[in-house]
Coordinates of C-alpha atoms in Angstrom, one line a residue:
M1 CA 79.5 223.7 93.8
T2 CA 82.2 223.5 91.2
E3 CA 81.6 222.4 87.6
Q4 CA 83.1 219.2 86.4
P5 CA 85.2 219.4 83.2
A6 CA 83.9 218.0 79.9
P7 CA 86.0 215.0 79.1
E8 CA 86.8 213.2 75.9
N9 CA 85.4 209.7 76.0
P10 CA 88.2 207.2 76.5
E11 CA 88.2 204.6 73.7
G12 CA 86.4 201.4 74.6
D13 CA 84.9 202.9 77.8
E14 CA 81.3 204.0 78.5
P15 CA 80.9 207.7 77.8
I16 CA 81.4 209.9 80.8
K17 CA 78.6 212.4 81.2
Q18 CA 79.5 215.9 80.2
R19 CA 78.2 219.2 81.3
K20 CA 76.7 221.0 78.3
N21 CA 78.0 224.4 79.4
G22 CA 81.3 223.3 81.0
L23 CA 84.3 225.6 80.6
Y24 CA 86.7 222.9 79.3
P25 CA 86.0 221.6 75.8
G26 CA 88.0 218.4 76.3
V27 CA 91.0 216.6 77.7
S28 CA 94.4 216.6 75.9
D29 CA 96.2 213.4 75.4
E30 CA 99.1 214.8 77.5
L31 CA 96.8 215.7 80.4
A32 CA 95.0 212.3 80.2
E33 CA 98.4 210.6 80.4
N34 CA 99.5 212.8 83.3
M35 CA 96.4 212.0 85.3
R36 CA 96.9 208.3 84.9
S37 CA 100.1 208.1 86.9
G38 CA 101.8 209.3 90.0
W39 CA 99.3 208.1 92.5
A40 CA 100.1 206.2 95.7
D41 CA 98.7 202.8 96.6
T42 CA 95.9 203.5 99.1
E43 CA 94.4 200.0 99.4
L44 CA 93.4 199.3 103.0
R45 CA 94.5 196.0 104.4
D46 CA 93.8 194.0 107.5
L47 CA 90.4 195.6 108.0
Q48 CA 88.1 194.3 110.7
P49 CA 84.5 193.3 110.0
V50 CA 81.8 195.8 110.9
E51 CA 80.2 195.3 114.2
Q52 CA 76.9 194.0 112.8
A53 CA 78.6 191.5 110.5
P54 CA 77.6 188.4 112.5
H55 CA 74.1 189.7 112.9
T56 CA 73.7 190.3 109.1
A57 CA 75.0 186.8 108.4
R58 CA 72.4 185.3 110.7
R59 CA 69.6 187.4 109.0
R60 CA 70.7 186.2 105.6
A61 CA 70.7 182.6 106.8
A62 CA 67.1 183.1 107.9
L63 CA 66.2 184.5 104.5
S64 CA 67.9 181.6 102.8
A65 CA 66.0 179.1 104.8
R66 CA 62.7 180.8 104.0
F67 CA 63.1 180.7 100.2
P68 CA 65.1 177.6 99.3
G69 CA 65.9 177.1 95.6
E70 CA 65.1 180.7 94.6
R71 CA 67.3 183.6 93.6
L72 CA 66.8 186.6 95.9
V73 CA 67.7 190.1 94.8
I74 CA 67.8 193.0 97.3
P75 CA 68.9 196.4 95.9
A76 CA 70.3 199.2 97.9
G77 CA 68.8 201.9 95.7
R78 CA 70.1 204.7 93.5
L79 CA 70.6 208.4 93.7
K80 CA 67.5 210.4 93.1
T81 CA 67.6 213.7 91.3
R82 CA 66.6 216.8 93.3
S83 CA 66.8 219.2 90.5
N84 CA 68.8 219.3 87.2
D85 CA 72.2 217.7 88.2
T86 CA 71.9 217.8 92.0
E87 CA 70.8 214.7 93.9
Y88 CA 69.1 214.1 97.2
S89 CA 71.3 212.8 100.0
F90 CA 71.4 209.0 99.5
R91 CA 69.8 206.7 102.1
V92 CA 70.1 203.0 101.4
S93 CA 67.0 200.8 101.4
T94 CA 66.1 199.4 104.8
E95 CA 66.0 195.8 103.6
Y96 CA 69.5 196.0 102.1
A97 CA 70.9 197.7 105.2
H98 CA 69.5 195.1 107.5
L99 CA 70.9 192.2 105.5
T100 CA 74.4 193.7 104.7
G101 CA 75.4 196.5 107.0
D102 CA 76.5 198.4 103.8
R103 CA 75.2 201.9 103.3
T104 CA 76.4 202.8 99.8
Q105 CA 74.4 203.6 96.7
D106 CA 73.8 201.2 93.7
G107 CA 74.6 198.0 95.7
I108 CA 72.7 194.8 95.0
L109 CA 72.6 191.8 97.4
V110 CA 72.1 188.5 95.6
L111 CA 71.4 185.1 97.2
E112 CA 72.0 182.5 94.5
P113 CA 70.5 179.0 95.3
V114 CA 72.8 176.1 95.7
D115 CA 72.5 172.7 97.3
G116 CA 72.0 173.3 101.0
G117 CA 71.2 177.0 100.8
H118 CA 72.5 180.0 98.9
D119 CA 75.7 181.6 97.9
T120 CA 75.8 185.3 98.7
T121 CA 77.2 188.0 96.5
L122 CA 77.3 191.8 97.0
Y123 CA 77.5 193.8 93.8
L124 CA 79.1 197.1 94.6
L125 CA 80.7 200.0 92.8
P126 CA 84.5 199.4 92.9
R127 CA 87.1 202.1 93.3
S128 CA 87.1 204.7 90.5
D129 CA 89.1 203.8 87.4
R130 CA 92.3 205.8 87.1
E131 CA 93.0 204.5 83.6
N132 CA 90.0 206.0 81.8
G133 CA 89.8 209.2 83.9
E134 CA 86.6 208.3 85.6
F135 CA 88.0 209.2 89.0
W136 CA 88.4 212.9 88.1
L137 CA 86.1 213.4 85.1
D138 CA 82.9 211.6 86.1
G139 CA 80.4 213.3 88.4
Q140 CA 80.5 210.3 90.7
G141 CA 84.2 209.9 90.5
E142 CA 86.2 209.8 93.7
L143 CA 87.7 213.3 93.3
W144 CA 84.2 214.6 93.2
V145 CA 82.3 212.6 95.8
G146 CA 85.1 210.9 97.9
R147 CA 86.9 207.6 98.1
R148 CA 84.9 204.3 97.9
Y149 CA 86.0 201.0 99.4
S150 CA 87.5 198.6 97.0
L151 CA 85.8 195.3 96.4
A152 CA 88.5 193.6 98.5
E153 CA 88.1 196.0 101.3
S154 CA 84.3 195.6 101.3
E155 CA 84.7 191.8 101.5
Q156 CA 86.8 192.2 104.6
L157 CA 84.3 194.7 106.2
L158 CA 81.0 193.0 105.3
G159 CA 82.0 189.3 105.2
V160 CA 80.5 188.7 101.8
A161 CA 82.0 188.1 98.3
C162 CA 81.9 191.3 96.3
R163 CA 81.7 191.9 92.5
D164 CA 81.5 194.9 90.2
V165 CA 77.9 196.1 90.2
R166 CA 78.3 197.3 86.6
K167 CA 78.2 193.7 85.6
A168 CA 75.2 192.8 87.7
V169 CA 72.5 193.1 85.0
E170 CA 74.4 191.1 82.5
E171 CA 75.2 188.3 85.0
L172 CA 71.8 188.1 86.6
T173 CA 69.8 188.0 83.3
A174 CA 72.1 185.2 82.1
L175 CA 70.9 182.9 85.0
D176 CA 67.8 180.7 84.9
G177 CA 65.4 179.8 87.7
P178 CA 62.9 181.5 89.9
V179 CA 63.7 185.1 91.1
R180 CA 62.3 187.4 93.7
I181 CA 63.3 191.1 94.1
V182 CA 62.5 193.8 96.6
R183 CA 60.8 196.3 94.4
G184 CA 60.9 200.1 94.4
H185 CA 64.6 200.7 94.7
D186 CA 66.2 199.9 91.3
A187 CA 64.0 200.4 88.3
E188 CA 66.7 199.4 85.8
L189 CA 67.3 196.1 87.5
E190 CA 63.5 195.4 87.8
E191 CA 63.1 196.1 84.1
A192 CA 66.0 193.8 83.2
L193 CA 64.5 190.9 85.2
A194 CA 60.8 191.7 84.4
E195 CA 60.1 188.5 82.5
E196 CA 61.2 186.5 85.5
L197 CA 59.4 188.4 88.2
D198 CA 56.0 188.1 89.8
A199 CA 54.5 190.9 91.9
D200 CA 52.8 188.6 94.4
R201 CA 56.0 186.6 95.0
D202 CA 58.0 189.7 95.3
E203 CA 55.6 191.0 97.9
E204 CA 56.0 187.8 99.9
L205 CA 59.7 188.6 100.0
R206 CA 59.2 192.1 101.2
V207 CA 56.7 191.0 103.9
F208 CA 59.1 188.4 105.2
L209 CA 62.0 190.9 105.4
S210 CA 59.7 193.3 107.3
E211 CA 58.8 190.7 109.8
L212 CA 62.5 189.7 110.1
R213 CA 62.9 193.1 111.8
L214 CA 60.2 192.8 114.4
V215 CA 62.5 191.4 117.1
K216 CA 65.7 193.4 117.6
D217 CA 69.0 191.8 118.4
E218 CA 71.6 193.1 120.9
F219 CA 73.3 195.2 118.2
E220 CA 70.1 196.9 117.1
I221 CA 69.0 197.6 120.7
G222 CA 72.4 199.3 121.3
Q223 CA 71.9 201.4 118.2
L224 CA 68.4 202.4 119.2
Q225 CA 69.7 203.4 122.6
A226 CA 72.4 205.5 121.0
A227 CA 69.9 207.2 118.8
V228 CA 67.7 208.0 121.8
D229 CA 70.6 209.3 123.8
S230 CA 71.6 211.7 121.0
T231 CA 67.9 212.7 120.7
V232 CA 67.8 213.6 124.4
R233 CA 70.8 215.9 123.9
G234 CA 69.0 217.4 120.9
F235 CA 66.0 218.2 123.0
E236 CA 68.2 219.8 125.6
D237 CA 69.8 221.9 122.9
V238 CA 66.4 223.2 121.8
V239 CA 65.3 224.2 125.3
K240 CA 68.5 226.2 125.7
V241 CA 67.7 228.3 122.6
L242 CA 63.9 228.8 122.9
D243 CA 64.5 232.6 123.3
K244 CA 66.2 232.6 119.9
A245 CA 63.3 230.7 118.4
E246 CA 60.9 233.2 119.8
A247 CA 62.9 235.9 118.1
T248 CA 62.8 234.0 114.8
S249 CA 60.5 231.0 114.1
E250 CA 60.1 227.2 114.4
R251 CA 63.0 227.0 111.9
Y252 CA 65.4 227.8 114.7
I253 CA 64.2 224.8 116.6
E254 CA 64.4 222.6 113.5
G255 CA 68.0 223.8 112.7
T256 CA 69.1 223.4 116.3
F257 CA 68.0 219.7 116.5
F258 CA 69.4 219.0 113.0
L259 CA 72.8 220.2 114.1
R260 CA 72.9 217.5 116.9
A261 CA 71.7 214.8 114.5
R262 CA 74.4 215.6 112.0
V263 CA 77.2 215.9 114.5
E264 CA 76.4 212.7 116.4
G265 CA 74.6 210.6 113.8
N266 CA 73.9 210.2 110.1
D267 CA 70.9 212.5 109.9
I268 CA 67.4 213.0 111.3
G269 CA 65.4 209.8 111.1
Y270 CA 62.3 211.7 109.7
G271 CA 61.3 215.3 109.1
S272 CA 61.3 217.0 112.5
I273 CA 58.0 218.3 113.8
C274 CA 58.6 221.6 115.5
A275 CA 55.0 222.7 116.1
A276 CA 54.4 225.8 118.2
G277 CA 51.0 227.1 119.3
P278 CA 48.1 225.9 117.1
H279 CA 50.5 224.1 114.8
A280 CA 50.7 221.4 117.5
T281 CA 47.3 220.3 116.4
T282 CA 48.6 219.2 113.0
L283 CA 50.0 215.7 113.4
H284 CA 52.9 216.0 110.9
W285 CA 53.6 219.7 110.9
V286 CA 57.0 219.8 109.1
R287 CA 56.8 223.2 107.4
N288 CA 58.3 224.6 110.7
D289 CA 57.8 228.2 109.5
G290 CA 55.5 229.6 112.2
P291 CA 56.1 231.8 115.2
V292 CA 57.1 230.6 118.7
R293 CA 55.3 232.6 121.4
A294 CA 55.6 232.7 125.2
G295 CA 52.5 231.4 126.8
E296 CA 51.9 228.7 124.1
L297 CA 53.1 225.1 123.8
L298 CA 55.8 223.7 121.6
L299 CA 55.3 220.1 120.4
L300 CA 58.7 218.8 119.3
D301 CA 58.6 215.3 117.7
A302 CA 62.1 214.4 116.4
G303 CA 64.7 211.7 116.3
V304 CA 68.4 211.2 115.5
E305 CA 69.3 208.5 113.1
T306 CA 72.6 206.7 113.9
H307 CA 75.4 206.1 111.3
T308 CA 74.0 202.6 111.0
L309 CA 70.5 204.1 110.2
Y310 CA 68.6 203.2 113.4
T311 CA 66.3 206.1 114.5
A312 CA 64.8 207.4 117.7
D313 CA 61.3 208.8 117.7
V314 CA 60.6 211.0 120.7
T315 CA 58.0 213.7 121.4
R316 CA 57.7 216.3 124.2
T317 CA 55.2 219.1 124.5
L318 CA 56.9 222.0 126.3
P319 CA 55.6 225.4 127.6
V320 CA 57.6 227.9 125.6
N321 CA 58.0 230.2 128.7
G322 CA 58.8 227.2 130.9
R323 CA 55.5 227.1 132.8
F324 CA 52.2 225.4 131.9
S325 CA 49.0 227.3 132.3
E326 CA 46.2 225.7 134.3
L327 CA 44.4 224.5 131.2
Q328 CA 47.6 223.4 129.4
R329 CA 48.5 221.4 132.5
R330 CA 45.1 219.7 132.7
I331 CA 45.3 218.6 129.1
Y332 CA 49.0 217.6 129.5
D333 CA 48.3 215.6 132.6
A334 CA 45.6 213.6 130.9
V335 CA 48.0 212.7 128.1
Y336 CA 50.7 211.8 130.6
E337 CA 48.2 209.6 132.5
A338 CA 47.3 207.9 129.2
Q339 CA 50.9 207.3 128.3
E340 CA 51.6 205.8 131.8
A341 CA 48.7 203.4 131.2
G342 CA 50.0 202.5 127.8
I343 CA 53.6 201.9 128.9
A344 CA 52.4 199.7 131.8
A345 CA 50.6 197.5 129.2
V346 CA 53.9 196.8 127.3
R347 CA 55.2 193.4 128.4
P348 CA 56.0 190.0 126.8
G349 CA 52.9 188.0 126.1
A350 CA 50.6 191.0 125.9
K351 CA 48.7 191.7 122.8
Y352 CA 50.3 194.4 120.7
R353 CA 47.2 196.6 120.8
D354 CA 46.8 196.5 124.6
F355 CA 48.9 199.6 125.1
H356 CA 46.8 201.5 122.6
D357 CA 43.5 200.4 124.2
A358 CA 44.8 201.3 127.7
A359 CA 45.8 204.8 126.6
Q360 CA 42.6 205.5 124.7
R361 CA 40.5 204.5 127.7
V362 CA 42.2 207.1 129.8
L363 CA 41.7 209.8 127.2
A364 CA 38.1 208.9 126.6
T365 CA 37.5 209.0 130.4
R366 CA 38.9 212.5 130.6
L367 CA 37.0 213.8 127.6
V368 CA 33.7 212.5 129.2
E369 CA 34.7 214.1 132.5
W370 CA 35.3 217.5 130.8
G371 CA 31.9 217.3 129.1
L372 CA 33.4 217.3 125.6
V373 CA 31.7 214.0 124.6
E374 CA 28.7 212.2 126.0
G375 CA 29.4 209.1 128.0
P376 CA 29.5 206.5 129.2
V377 CA 33.1 205.7 128.4
E378 CA 32.3 202.3 127.0
R379 CA 30.0 203.9 124.4
V380 CA 32.6 206.4 123.5
L381 CA 35.3 203.7 122.9
E382 CA 32.9 201.4 121.1
L383 CA 31.9 204.2 118.6
G384 CA 35.4 205.7 118.5
L385 CA 34.1 209.1 119.4
Q386 CA 37.3 210.1 121.2
R387 CA 39.1 210.0 117.9
R388 CA 37.9 213.5 117.1
W389 CA 40.6 214.7 119.5
T390 CA 43.0 211.7 119.8
L391 CA 43.2 211.2 116.0
H392 CA 46.0 208.6 115.7
G393 CA 47.1 205.2 116.9
T394 CA 49.1 205.2 120.1
G395 CA 52.3 203.9 118.7
H396 CA 54.2 201.8 116.1
M397 CA 57.3 199.6 115.8
L398 CA 60.6 201.4 115.6
G399 CA 64.0 200.5 114.2
L400 CA 65.7 201.1 110.8
D401 CA 62.6 202.9 109.8
V402 CA 60.7 205.3 112.1
H403 CA 57.6 203.2 111.2
D404 CA 59.5 199.9 111.1
C405 CA 58.1 196.6 109.9
A406 CA 55.3 198.5 108.2
V407 CA 54.4 195.8 105.6
A408 CA 54.4 192.9 108.1
R409 CA 51.2 190.8 108.1
R410 CA 48.5 192.1 110.5
E411 CA 48.6 188.8 112.5
A412 CA 52.3 189.3 113.1
Y413 CA 52.1 193.0 113.9
V414 CA 49.0 194.9 115.0
E415 CA 47.1 191.7 115.9
G416 CA 50.2 189.9 117.2
T417 CA 51.8 189.4 120.6
L418 CA 54.7 191.3 122.1
E419 CA 58.0 189.5 122.5
P420 CA 61.3 190.5 124.2
G421 CA 63.4 192.5 121.8
M422 CA 60.5 194.3 120.1
C423 CA 60.8 198.1 120.2
L424 CA 57.8 200.4 119.9
T425 CA 56.6 203.9 120.6
V426 CA 53.9 204.9 123.0
E427 CA 52.6 208.3 122.0
P428 CA 49.0 209.3 123.0
G429 CA 47.9 212.8 122.2
L430 CA 45.0 215.3 122.4
Y431 CA 44.5 217.8 119.7
F432 CA 41.9 220.6 119.8
Q433 CA 41.7 222.3 116.4
T434 CA 41.4 226.0 116.2
D435 CA 38.1 225.7 114.3
D436 CA 36.5 223.0 116.5
L437 CA 33.2 224.6 117.7
T438 CA 32.4 221.5 119.8
V439 CA 34.9 222.5 122.5
P440 CA 35.2 225.6 124.7
E441 CA 37.1 228.4 123.0
E442 CA 40.0 228.2 125.5
Y443 CA 40.8 224.6 124.4
R444 CA 41.1 225.5 120.7
G445 CA 44.6 225.5 119.3
I446 CA 46.1 223.3 122.0
G447 CA 47.9 220.1 121.0
V448 CA 49.7 217.8 123.3
R449 CA 51.6 214.6 122.6
I450 CA 54.1 212.7 124.7
E451 CA 56.1 209.9 123.0
D452 CA 58.8 207.5 124.3
D453 CA 60.6 204.6 122.8
I454 CA 59.8 201.4 124.7
L455 CA 61.8 198.1 124.5
V456 CA 60.0 194.9 125.5
T457 CA 62.2 193.0 127.9
E458 CA 62.0 189.5 129.4
D459 CA 60.1 190.8 132.5
G460 CA 58.3 193.9 131.2
N461 CA 59.7 196.9 129.4
R462 CA 62.4 199.5 129.4
N463 CA 61.9 203.1 128.5
L464 CA 64.9 204.0 126.3
S465 CA 64.1 207.7 126.4
A466 CA 63.5 207.9 130.2
A467 CA 66.3 210.5 130.5
L468 CA 63.8 213.1 129.2
P469 CA 61.4 214.2 131.9
R470 CA 57.7 213.5 131.2
A471 CA 55.6 214.6 134.3
A472 CA 54.6 218.3 134.1
D473 CA 56.5 219.3 137.3
E474 CA 59.6 217.5 136.1
V475 CA 59.4 219.2 132.7
E476 CA 59.2 222.6 134.2
S477 CA 62.1 222.0 136.6
W478 CA 64.2 220.5 133.7
M479 CA 63.5 223.5 131.5
A480 CA 64.4 226.0 134.3
R481 CA 67.6 224.2 135.0
L482 CA 68.6 224.2 131.3
K483 CA 67.8 227.8 130.9
G484 CA 70.0 228.6 133.9

């Protein structure tokens, strides 16, 4: 990284942050004047609205109808420091992205109550100022981090009136009336509005926005399918380089999948789980620093996030050498059978939890048959005894977040009813820990999970990730084909 110069603060402007040990002591008047002029007009005109613009307008209308007469504030979020003067890559807040289609830092969506609804304003960072030197002297100036859209350009793209976000606090604190904000994304704004805010009312806003994402529209379904399609290609990439992973570590798998995510999407949707051997028994193994050995299993749980921030979430458990052992196949087949039962239970009108119950019944039955837990199966399920080896729920909602709609009310989510347009994962697993003395030694250190992204349709469901083989024989044939 290069060092930014230490500027003189232009009169009448906010100070531009200086680096303490920068190599330039200041900016001469002659250089400052030179940098102000000689730049072409780069304003973009006749831009077309982003594809999701009509959908975001409809979502904002639903939000307006739910909270008449109240000011609603939804921040995008700000950069977070990683260390010293470097920041984490920015990822806009889910609520803001869903309502605007914008993905830039510092933005604030405001719905101001008026007769008959709300006026909508987006507060955004405008283009860098070339008069005060911000564009080349400030660490977030455009010559450092890249061109931003102007406010006029953003209005064309997003279909919303835009104002300078640096005036937002002053303008919002000057207004009267009830206010709600989505908390956790902009501490400065929350502090400025603190006297007007109420935690319970703000939580009602967050819950509503979470439930607004339960049923996906056609744009969202298309984005989820695109995320899954890229993820499928990422899994294929991994299989082709398993020999290199054996020569190095799980990190090779992580890096291989990440390359696909960055080439075709925005990022990975969550930390990739590249768990080989006994690491597969750790549900969220993201250290990815262990060995990859022939004869063991690789549990790969990963998803590409699209440029519009929708993520896939897919898991396959693969034999590193391309062939399941007899015991590995027995455990794998049990998980596959459970997943088949779970997917079959996903349909409109079904209870959300039906797919979980169906999958758990299959796994409990196999555990009893193998003599690992005392039956009958009904007793095992009633007491939850299978959970020693199944551990987690069988799925979750999917969308802009890998665990989407997470703060929705229980009656709308886990105790609710499935509707067309909902998208969820079905991901049963069996995990036998290395130190579990209640199972035969040969089981210990084996972990299997199979996960697919399932869309509820008008007449049943569609497996968005069906292009990835699931049955054991199909997995072996697929791996052999990819390895040539």
